[in-house]
PDB file of N, CA and C in Angstrom:
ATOM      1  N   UNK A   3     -10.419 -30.248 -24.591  1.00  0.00           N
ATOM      2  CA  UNK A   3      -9.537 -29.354 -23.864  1.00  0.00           C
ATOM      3  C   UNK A   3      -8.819 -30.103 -22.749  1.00  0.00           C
ATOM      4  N   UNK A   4      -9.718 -30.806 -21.751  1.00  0.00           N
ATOM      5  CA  UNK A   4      -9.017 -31.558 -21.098  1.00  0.00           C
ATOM      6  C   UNK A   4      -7.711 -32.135 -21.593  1.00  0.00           C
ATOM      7  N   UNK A   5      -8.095 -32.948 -22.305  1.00  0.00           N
ATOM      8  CA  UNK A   5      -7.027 -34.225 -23.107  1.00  0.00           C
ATOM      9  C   UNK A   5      -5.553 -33.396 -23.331  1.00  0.00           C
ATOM     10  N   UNK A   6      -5.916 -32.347 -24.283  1.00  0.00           N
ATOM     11  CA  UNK A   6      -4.677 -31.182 -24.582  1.00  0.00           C
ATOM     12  C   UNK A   6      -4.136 -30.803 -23.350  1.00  0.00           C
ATOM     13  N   UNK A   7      -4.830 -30.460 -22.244  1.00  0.00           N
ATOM     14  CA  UNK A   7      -3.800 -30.079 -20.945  1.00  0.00           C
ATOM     15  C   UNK A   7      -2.933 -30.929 -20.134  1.00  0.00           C
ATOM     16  N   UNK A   8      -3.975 -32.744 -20.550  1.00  0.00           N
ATOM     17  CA  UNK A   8      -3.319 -33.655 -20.146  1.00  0.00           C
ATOM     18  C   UNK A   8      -2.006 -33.966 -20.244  1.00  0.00           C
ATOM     19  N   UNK A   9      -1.730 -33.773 -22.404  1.00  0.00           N
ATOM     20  CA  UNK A   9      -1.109 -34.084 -22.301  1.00  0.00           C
ATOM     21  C   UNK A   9       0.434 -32.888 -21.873  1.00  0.00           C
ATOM     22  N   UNK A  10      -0.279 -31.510 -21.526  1.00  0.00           N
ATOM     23  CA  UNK A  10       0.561 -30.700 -21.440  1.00  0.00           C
ATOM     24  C   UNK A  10       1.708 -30.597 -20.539  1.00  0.00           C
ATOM     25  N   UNK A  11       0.850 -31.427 -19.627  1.00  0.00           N
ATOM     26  CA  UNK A  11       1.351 -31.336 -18.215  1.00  0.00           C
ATOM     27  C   UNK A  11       2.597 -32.733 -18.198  1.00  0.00           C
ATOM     28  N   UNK A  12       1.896 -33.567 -18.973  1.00  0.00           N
ATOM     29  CA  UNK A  12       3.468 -34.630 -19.116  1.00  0.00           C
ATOM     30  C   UNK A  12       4.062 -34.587 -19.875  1.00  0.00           C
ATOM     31  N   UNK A  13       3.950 -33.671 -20.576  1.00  0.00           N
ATOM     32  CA  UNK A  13       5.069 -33.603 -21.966  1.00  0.00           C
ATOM     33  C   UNK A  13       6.358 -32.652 -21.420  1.00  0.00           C
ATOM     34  N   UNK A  14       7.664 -33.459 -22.211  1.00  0.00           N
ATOM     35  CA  UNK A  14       8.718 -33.304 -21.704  1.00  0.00           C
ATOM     36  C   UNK A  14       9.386 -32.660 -22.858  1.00  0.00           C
ATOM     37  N   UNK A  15       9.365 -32.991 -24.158  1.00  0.00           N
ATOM     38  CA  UNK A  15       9.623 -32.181 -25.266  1.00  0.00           C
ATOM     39  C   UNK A  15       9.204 -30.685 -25.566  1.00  0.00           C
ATOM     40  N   UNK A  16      10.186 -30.201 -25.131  1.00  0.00           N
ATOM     41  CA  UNK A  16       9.488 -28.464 -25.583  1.00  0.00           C
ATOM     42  C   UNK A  16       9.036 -28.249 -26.606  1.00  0.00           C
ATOM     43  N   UNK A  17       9.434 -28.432 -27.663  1.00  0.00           N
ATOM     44  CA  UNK A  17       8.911 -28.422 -28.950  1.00  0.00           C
ATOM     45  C   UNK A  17       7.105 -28.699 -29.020  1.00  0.00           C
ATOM     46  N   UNK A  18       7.190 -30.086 -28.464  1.00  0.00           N
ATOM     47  CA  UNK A  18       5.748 -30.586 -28.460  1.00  0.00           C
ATOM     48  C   UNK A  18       4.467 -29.512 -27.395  1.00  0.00           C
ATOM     49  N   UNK A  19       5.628 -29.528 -26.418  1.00  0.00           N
ATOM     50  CA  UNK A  19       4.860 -28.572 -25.575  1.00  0.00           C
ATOM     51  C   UNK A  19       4.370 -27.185 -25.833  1.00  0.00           C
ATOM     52  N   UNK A  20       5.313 -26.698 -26.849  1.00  0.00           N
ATOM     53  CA  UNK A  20       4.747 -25.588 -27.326  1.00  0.00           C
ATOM     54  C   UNK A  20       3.571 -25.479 -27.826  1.00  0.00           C
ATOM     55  N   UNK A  21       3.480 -26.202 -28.877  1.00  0.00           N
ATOM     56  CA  UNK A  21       2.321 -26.762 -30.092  1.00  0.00           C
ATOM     57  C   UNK A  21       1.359 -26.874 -29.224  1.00  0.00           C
ATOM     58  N   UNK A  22       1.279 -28.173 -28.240  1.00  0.00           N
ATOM     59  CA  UNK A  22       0.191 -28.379 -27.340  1.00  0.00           C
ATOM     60  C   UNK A  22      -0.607 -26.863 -26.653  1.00  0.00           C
ATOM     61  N   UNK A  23       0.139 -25.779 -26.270  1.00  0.00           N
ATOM     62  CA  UNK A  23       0.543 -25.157 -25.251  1.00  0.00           C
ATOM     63  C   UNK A  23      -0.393 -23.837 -26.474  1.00  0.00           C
ATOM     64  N   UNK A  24       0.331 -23.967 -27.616  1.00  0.00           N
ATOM     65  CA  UNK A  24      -0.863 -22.935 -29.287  1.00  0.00           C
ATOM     66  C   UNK A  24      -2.020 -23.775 -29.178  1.00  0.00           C
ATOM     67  N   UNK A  25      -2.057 -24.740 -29.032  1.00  0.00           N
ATOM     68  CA  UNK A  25      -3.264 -25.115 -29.504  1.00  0.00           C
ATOM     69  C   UNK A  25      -4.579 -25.001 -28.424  1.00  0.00           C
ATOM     70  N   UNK A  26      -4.182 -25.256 -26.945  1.00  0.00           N
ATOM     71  CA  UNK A  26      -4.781 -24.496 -26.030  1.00  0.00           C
ATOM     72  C   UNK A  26      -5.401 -23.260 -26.029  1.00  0.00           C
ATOM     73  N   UNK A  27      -4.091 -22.324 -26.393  1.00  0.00           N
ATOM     74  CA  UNK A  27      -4.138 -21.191 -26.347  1.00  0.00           C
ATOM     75  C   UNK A  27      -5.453 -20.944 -27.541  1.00  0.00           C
ATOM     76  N   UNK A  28      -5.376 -21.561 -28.602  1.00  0.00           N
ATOM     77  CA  UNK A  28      -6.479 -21.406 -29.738  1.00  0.00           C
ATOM     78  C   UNK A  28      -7.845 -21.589 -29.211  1.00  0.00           C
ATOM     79  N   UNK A  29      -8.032 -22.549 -28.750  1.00  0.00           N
ATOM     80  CA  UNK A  29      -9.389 -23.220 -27.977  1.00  0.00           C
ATOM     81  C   UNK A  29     -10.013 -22.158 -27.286  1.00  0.00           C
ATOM     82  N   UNK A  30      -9.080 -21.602 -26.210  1.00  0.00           N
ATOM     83  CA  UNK A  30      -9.547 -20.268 -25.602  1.00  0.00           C
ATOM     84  C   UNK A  30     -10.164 -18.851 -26.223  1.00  0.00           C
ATOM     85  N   UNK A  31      -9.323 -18.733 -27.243  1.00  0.00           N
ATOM     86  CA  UNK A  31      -9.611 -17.457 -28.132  1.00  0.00           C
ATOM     87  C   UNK A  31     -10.547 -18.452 -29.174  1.00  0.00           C
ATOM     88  N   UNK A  32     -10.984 -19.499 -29.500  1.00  0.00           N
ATOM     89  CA  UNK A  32     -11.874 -19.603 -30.814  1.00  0.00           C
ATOM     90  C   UNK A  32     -13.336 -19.742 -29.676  1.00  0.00           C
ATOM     91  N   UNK A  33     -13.384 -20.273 -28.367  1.00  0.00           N
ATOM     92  CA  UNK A  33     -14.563 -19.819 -27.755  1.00  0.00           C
ATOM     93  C   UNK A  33     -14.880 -18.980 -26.960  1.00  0.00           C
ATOM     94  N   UNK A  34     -14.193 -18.116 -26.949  1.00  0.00           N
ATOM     95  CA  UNK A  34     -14.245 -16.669 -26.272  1.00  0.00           C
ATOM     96  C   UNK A  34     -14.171 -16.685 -24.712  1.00  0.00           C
ATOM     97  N   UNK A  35     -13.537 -17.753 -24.053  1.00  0.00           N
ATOM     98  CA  UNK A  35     -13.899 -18.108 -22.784  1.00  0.00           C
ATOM     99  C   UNK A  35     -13.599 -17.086 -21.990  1.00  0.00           C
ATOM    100  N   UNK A  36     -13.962 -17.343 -20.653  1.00  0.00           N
ATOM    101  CA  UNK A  36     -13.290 -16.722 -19.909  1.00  0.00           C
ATOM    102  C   UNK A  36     -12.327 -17.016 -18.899  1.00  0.00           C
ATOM    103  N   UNK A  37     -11.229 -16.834 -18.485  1.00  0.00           N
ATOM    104  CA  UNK A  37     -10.286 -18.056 -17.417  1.00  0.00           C
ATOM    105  C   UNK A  37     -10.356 -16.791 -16.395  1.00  0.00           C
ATOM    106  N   UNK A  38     -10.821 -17.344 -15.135  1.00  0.00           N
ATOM    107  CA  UNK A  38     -11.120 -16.150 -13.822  1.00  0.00           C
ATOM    108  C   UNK A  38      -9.602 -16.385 -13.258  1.00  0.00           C
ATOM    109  N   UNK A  39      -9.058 -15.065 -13.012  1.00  0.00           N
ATOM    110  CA  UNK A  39      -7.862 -14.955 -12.094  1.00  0.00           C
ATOM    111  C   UNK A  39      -8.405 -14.778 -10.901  1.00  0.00           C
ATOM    112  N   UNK A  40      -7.411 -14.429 -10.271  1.00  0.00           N
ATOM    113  CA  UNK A  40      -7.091 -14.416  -8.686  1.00  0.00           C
ATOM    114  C   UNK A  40      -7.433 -12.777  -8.475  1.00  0.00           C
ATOM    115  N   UNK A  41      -7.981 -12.303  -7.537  1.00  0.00           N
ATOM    116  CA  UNK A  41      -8.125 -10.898  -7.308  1.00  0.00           C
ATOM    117  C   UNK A  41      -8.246 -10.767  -5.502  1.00  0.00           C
ATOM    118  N   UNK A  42      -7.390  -9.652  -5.059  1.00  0.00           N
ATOM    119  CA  UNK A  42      -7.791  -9.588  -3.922  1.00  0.00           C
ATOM    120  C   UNK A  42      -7.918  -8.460  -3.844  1.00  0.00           C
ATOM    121  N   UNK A  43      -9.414  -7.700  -3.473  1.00  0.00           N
ATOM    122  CA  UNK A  43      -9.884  -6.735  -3.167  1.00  0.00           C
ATOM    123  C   UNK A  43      -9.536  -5.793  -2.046  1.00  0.00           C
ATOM    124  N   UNK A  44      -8.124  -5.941  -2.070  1.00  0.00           N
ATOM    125  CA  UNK A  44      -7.616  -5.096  -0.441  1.00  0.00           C
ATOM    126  C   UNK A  44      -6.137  -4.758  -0.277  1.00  0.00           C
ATOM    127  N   UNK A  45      -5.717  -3.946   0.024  1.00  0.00           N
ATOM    128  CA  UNK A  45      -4.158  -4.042   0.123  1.00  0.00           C
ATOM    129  C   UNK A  45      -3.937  -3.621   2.037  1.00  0.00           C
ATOM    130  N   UNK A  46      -2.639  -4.767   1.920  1.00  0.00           N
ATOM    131  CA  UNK A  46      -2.317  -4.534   3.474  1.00  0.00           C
ATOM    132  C   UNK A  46      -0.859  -3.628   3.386  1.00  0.00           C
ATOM    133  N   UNK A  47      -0.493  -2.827   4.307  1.00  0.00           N
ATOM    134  CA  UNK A  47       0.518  -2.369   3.961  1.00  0.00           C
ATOM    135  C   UNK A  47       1.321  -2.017   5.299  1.00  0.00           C
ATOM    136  N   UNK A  48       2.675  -2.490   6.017  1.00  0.00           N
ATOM    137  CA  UNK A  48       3.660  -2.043   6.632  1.00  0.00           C
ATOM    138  C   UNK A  48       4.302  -0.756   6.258  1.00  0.00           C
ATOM    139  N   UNK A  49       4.545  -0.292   7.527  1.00  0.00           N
ATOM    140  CA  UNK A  49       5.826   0.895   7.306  1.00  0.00           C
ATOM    141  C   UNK A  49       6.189   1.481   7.885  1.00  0.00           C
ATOM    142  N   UNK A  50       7.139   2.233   7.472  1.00  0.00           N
ATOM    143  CA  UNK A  50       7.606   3.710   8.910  1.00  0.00           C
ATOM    144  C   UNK A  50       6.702   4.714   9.014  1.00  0.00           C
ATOM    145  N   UNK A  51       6.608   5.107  10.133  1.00  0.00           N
ATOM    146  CA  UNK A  51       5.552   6.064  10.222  1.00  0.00           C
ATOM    147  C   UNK A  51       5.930   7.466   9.641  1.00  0.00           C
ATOM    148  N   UNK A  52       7.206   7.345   8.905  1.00  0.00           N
ATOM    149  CA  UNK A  52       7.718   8.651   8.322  1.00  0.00           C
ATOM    150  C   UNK A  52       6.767   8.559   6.806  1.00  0.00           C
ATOM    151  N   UNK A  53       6.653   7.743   6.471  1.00  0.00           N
ATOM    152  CA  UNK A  53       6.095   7.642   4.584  1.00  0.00           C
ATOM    153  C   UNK A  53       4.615   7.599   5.282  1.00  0.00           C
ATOM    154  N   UNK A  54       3.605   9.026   4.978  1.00  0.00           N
ATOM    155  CA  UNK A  54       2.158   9.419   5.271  1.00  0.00           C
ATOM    156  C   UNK A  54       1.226   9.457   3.955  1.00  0.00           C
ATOM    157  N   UNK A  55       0.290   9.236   4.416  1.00  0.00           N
ATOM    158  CA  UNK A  55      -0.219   9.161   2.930  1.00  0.00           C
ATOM    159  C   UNK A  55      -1.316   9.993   3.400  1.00  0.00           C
ATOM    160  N   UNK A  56      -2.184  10.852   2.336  1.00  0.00           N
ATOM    161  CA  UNK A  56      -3.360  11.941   2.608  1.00  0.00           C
ATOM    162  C   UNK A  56      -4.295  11.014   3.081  1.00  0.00           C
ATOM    163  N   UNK A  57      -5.304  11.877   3.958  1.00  0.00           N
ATOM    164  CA  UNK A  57      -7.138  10.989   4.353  1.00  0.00           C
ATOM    165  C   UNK A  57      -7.084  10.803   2.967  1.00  0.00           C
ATOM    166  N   UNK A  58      -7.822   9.624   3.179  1.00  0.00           N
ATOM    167  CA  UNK A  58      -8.631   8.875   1.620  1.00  0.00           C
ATOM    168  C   UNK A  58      -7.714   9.038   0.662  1.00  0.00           C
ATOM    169  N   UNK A  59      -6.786   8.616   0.906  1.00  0.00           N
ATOM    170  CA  UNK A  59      -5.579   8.581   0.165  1.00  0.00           C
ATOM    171  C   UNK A  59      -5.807   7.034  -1.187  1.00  0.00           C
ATOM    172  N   UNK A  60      -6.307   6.597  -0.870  1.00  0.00           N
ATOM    173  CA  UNK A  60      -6.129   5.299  -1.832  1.00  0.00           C
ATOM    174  C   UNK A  60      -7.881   5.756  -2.973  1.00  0.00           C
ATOM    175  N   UNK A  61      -7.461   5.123  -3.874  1.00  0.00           N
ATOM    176  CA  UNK A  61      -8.533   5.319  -4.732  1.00  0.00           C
ATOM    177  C   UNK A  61      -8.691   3.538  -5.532  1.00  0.00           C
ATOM    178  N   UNK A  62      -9.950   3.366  -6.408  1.00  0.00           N
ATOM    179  CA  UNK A  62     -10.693   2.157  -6.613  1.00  0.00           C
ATOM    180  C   UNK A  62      -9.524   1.519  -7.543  1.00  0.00           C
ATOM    181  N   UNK A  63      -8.052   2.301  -7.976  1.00  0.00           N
ATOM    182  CA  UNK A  63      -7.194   1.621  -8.707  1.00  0.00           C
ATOM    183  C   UNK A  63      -6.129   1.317  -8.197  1.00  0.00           C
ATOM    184  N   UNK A  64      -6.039   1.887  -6.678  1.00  0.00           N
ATOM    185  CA  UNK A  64      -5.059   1.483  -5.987  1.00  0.00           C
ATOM    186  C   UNK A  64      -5.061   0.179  -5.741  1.00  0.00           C
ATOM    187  N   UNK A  65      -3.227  -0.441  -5.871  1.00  0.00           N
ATOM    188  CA  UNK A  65      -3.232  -1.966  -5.313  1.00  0.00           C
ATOM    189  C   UNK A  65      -1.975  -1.587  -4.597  1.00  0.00           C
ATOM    190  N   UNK A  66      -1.726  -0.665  -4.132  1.00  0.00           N
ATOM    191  CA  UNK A  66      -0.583  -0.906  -3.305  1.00  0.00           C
ATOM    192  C   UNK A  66      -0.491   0.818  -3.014  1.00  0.00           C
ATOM    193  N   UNK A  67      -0.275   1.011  -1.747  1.00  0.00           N
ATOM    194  CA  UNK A  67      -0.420   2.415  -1.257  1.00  0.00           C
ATOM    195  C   UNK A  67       0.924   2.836  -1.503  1.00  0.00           C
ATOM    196  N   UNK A  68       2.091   2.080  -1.413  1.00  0.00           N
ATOM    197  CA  UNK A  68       3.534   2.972  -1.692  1.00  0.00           C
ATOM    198  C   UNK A  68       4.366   2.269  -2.859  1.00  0.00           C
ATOM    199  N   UNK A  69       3.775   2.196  -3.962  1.00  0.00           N
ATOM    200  CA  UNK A  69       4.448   2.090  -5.063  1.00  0.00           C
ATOM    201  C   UNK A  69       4.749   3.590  -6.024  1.00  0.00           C
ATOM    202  N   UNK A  70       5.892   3.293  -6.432  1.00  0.00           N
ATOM    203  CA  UNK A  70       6.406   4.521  -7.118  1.00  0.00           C
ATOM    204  C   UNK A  70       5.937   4.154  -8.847  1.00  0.00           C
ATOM    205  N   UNK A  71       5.215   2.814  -8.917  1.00  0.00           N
ATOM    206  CA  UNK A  71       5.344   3.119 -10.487  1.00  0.00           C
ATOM    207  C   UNK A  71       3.540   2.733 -10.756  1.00  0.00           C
ATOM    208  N   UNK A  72       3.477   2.636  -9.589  1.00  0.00           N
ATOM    209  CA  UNK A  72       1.707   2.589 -10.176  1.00  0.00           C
ATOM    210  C   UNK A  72       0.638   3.781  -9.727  1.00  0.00           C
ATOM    211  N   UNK A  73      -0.298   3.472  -8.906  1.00  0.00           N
ATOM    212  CA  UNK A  73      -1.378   4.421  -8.656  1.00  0.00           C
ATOM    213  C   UNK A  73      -1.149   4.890  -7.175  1.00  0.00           C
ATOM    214  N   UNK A  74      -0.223   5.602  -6.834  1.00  0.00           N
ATOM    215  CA  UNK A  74      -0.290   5.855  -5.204  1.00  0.00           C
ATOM    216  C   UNK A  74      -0.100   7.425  -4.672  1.00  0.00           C
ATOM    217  N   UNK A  75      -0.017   7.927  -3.567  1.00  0.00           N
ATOM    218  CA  UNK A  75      -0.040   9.119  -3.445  1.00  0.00           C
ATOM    219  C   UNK A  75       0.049   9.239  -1.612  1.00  0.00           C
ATOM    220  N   UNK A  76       1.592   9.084  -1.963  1.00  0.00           N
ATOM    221  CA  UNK A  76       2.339   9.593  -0.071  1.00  0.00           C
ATOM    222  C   UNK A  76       3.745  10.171  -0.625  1.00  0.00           C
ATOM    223  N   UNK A  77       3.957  10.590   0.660  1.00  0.00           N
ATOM    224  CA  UNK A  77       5.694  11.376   0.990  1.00  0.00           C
ATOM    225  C   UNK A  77       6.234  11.149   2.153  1.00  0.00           C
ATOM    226  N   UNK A  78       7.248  11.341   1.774  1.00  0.00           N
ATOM    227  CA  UNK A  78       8.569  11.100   3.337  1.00  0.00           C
ATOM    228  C   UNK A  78       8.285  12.477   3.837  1.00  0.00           C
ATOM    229  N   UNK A  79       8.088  12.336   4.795  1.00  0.00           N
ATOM    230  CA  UNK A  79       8.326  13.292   6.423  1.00  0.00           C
ATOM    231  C   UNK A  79       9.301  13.362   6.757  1.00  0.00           C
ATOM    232  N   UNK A  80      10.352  14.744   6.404  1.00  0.00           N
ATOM    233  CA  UNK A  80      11.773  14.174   7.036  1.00  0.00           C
ATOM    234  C   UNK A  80      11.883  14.579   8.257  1.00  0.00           C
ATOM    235  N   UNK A  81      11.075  15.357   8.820  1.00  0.00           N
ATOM    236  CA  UNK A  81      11.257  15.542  10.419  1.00  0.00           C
ATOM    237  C   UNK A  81      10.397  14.630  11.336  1.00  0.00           C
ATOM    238  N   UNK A  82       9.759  14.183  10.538  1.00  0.00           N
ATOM    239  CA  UNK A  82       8.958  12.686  11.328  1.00  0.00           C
ATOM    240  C   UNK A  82       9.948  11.411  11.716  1.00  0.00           C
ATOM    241  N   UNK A  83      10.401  11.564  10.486  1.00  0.00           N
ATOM    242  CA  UNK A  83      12.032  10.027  10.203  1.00  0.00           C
ATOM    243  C   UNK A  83      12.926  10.754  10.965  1.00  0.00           C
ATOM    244  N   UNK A  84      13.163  12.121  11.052  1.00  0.00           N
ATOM    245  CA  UNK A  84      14.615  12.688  11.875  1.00  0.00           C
ATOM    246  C   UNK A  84      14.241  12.329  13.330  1.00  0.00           C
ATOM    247  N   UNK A  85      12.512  12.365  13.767  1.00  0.00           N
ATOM    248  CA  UNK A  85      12.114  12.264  15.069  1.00  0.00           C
ATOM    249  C   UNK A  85      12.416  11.117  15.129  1.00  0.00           C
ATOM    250  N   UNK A  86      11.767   9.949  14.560  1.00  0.00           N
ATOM    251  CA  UNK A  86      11.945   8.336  14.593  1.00  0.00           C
ATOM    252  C   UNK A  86      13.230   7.491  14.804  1.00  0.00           C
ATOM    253  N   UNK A  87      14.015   8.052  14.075  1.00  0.00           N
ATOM    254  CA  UNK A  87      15.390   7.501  14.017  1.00  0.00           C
ATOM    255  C   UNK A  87      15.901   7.579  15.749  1.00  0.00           C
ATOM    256  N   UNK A  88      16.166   9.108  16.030  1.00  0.00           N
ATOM    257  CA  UNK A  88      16.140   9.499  17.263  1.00  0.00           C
ATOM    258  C   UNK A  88      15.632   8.821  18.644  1.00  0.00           C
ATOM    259  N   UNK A  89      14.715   8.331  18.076  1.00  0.00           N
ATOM    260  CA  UNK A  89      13.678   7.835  19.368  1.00  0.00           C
ATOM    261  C   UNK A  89      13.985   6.496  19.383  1.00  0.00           C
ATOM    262  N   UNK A  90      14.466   6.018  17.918  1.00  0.00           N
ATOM    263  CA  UNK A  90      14.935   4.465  17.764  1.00  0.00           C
ATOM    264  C   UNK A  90      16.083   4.393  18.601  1.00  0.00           C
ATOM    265  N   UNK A  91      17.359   5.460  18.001  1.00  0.00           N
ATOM    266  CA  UNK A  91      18.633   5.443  19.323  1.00  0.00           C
ATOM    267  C   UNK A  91      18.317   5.300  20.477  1.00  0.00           C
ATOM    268  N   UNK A  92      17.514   5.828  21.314  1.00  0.00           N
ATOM    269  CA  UNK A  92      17.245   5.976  22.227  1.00  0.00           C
ATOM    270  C   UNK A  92      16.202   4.809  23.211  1.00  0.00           C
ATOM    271  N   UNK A  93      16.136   4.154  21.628  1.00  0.00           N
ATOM    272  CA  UNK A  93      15.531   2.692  22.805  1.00  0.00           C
ATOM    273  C   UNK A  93      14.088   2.910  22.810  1.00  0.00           C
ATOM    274  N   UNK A  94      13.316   4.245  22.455  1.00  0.00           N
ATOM    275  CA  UNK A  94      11.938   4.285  22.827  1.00  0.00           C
ATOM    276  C   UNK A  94      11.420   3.767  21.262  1.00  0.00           C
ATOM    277  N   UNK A  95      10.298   3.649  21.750  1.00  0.00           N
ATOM    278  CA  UNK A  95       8.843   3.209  20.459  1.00  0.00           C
ATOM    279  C   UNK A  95       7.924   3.830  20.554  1.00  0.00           C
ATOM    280  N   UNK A  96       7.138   3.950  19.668  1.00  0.00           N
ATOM    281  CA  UNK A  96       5.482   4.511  19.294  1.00  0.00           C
ATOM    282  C   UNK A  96       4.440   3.538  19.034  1.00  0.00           C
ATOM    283  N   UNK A  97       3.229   3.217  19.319  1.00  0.00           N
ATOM    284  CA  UNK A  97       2.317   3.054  19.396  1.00  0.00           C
ATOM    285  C   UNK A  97       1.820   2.667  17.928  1.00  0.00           C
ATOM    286  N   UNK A  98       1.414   1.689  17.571  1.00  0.00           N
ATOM    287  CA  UNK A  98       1.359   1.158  16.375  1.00  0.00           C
ATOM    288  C   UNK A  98       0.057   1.846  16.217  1.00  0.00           C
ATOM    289  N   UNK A  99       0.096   1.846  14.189  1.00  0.00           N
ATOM    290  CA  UNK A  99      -1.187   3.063  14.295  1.00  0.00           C
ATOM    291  C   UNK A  99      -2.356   1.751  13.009  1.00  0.00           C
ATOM    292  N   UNK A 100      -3.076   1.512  13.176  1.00  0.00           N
ATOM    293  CA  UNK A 100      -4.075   1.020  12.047  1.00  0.00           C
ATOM    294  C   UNK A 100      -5.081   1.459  11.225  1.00  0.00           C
ATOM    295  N   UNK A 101      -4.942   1.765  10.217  1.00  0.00           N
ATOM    296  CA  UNK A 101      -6.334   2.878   9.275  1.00  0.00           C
ATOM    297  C   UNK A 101      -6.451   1.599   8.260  1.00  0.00           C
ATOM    298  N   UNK A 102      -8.099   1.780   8.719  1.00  0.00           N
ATOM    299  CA  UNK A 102      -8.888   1.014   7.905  1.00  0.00           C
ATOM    300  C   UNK A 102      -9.493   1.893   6.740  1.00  0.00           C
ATOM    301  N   UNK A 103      -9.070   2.102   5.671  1.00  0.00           N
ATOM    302  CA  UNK A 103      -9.979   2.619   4.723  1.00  0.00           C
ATOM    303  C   UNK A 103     -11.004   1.747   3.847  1.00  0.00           C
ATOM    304  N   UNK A 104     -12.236   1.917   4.009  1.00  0.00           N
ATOM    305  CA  UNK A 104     -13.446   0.914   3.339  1.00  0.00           C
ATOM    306  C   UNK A 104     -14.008   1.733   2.069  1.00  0.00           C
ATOM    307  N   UNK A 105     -13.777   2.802   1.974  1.00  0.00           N
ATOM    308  CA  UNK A 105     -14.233   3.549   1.050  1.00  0.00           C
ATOM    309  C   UNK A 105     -15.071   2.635  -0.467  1.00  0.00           C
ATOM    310  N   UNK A 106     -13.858   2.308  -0.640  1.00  0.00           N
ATOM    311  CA  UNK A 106     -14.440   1.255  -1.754  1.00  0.00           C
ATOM    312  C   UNK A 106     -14.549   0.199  -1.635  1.00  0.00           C
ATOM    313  N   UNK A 107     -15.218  -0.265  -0.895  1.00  0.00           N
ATOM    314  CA  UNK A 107     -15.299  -1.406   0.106  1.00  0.00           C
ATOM    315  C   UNK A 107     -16.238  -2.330  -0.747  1.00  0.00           C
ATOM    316  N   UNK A 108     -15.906  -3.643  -1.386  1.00  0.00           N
ATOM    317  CA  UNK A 108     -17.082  -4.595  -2.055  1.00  0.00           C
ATOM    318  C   UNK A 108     -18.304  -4.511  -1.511  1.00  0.00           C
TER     319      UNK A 108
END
């Protein structure tokens, strides 16, 4: 396996690289391996304080608290953002807010 990645990594011919690149790929699936990804057990998240999300709002499939196409569950406040905007004209700020949810905590 080594040798095959060796030469994967200097090969300049696509063609060859492909082949090299199946035949890897074979090695993996004929010994059932396992190749460990990257996982990070946590999501950090910025925002306006207009987009709220419910207590215990995130669940063990959440990876991102304000995505529209995966597992999430908030809404726009429009009189929160009508307040915010307002308070932005006006030069003032609010008090940064931090929620730690551990719920599903490793």
């Amino acid at each position: 396996m080594d040798k095959l990645i060796d030469q994967y990594v200097v090969e300049f011919d696509v063609e060859k690289k492909q082949q090299l690149s199946h035949q890897i790929q074979q090695k993996v699936s004929d010994e059932f391996l396992i190749v460990p990804g990257y996982m990070v057990p946590y999501t950090r998240e910025a925002h306006w304080r207009w987009l709220r999300v419910p207590e215990n709002g995130m669940t063990k499939l959440t990876e991102t608290m304000f995505s529209v196409t995966d597992v999430a569950n908030f809404w726009i406040d429009s009189d929160l953002k009508k307040q915010t905007k307002s308070a932005m004209k006006k030069g003032e700020s609010f008090e940064p807010v931090t929620i730690v949810d551990d719920t599903f905590k490793l």
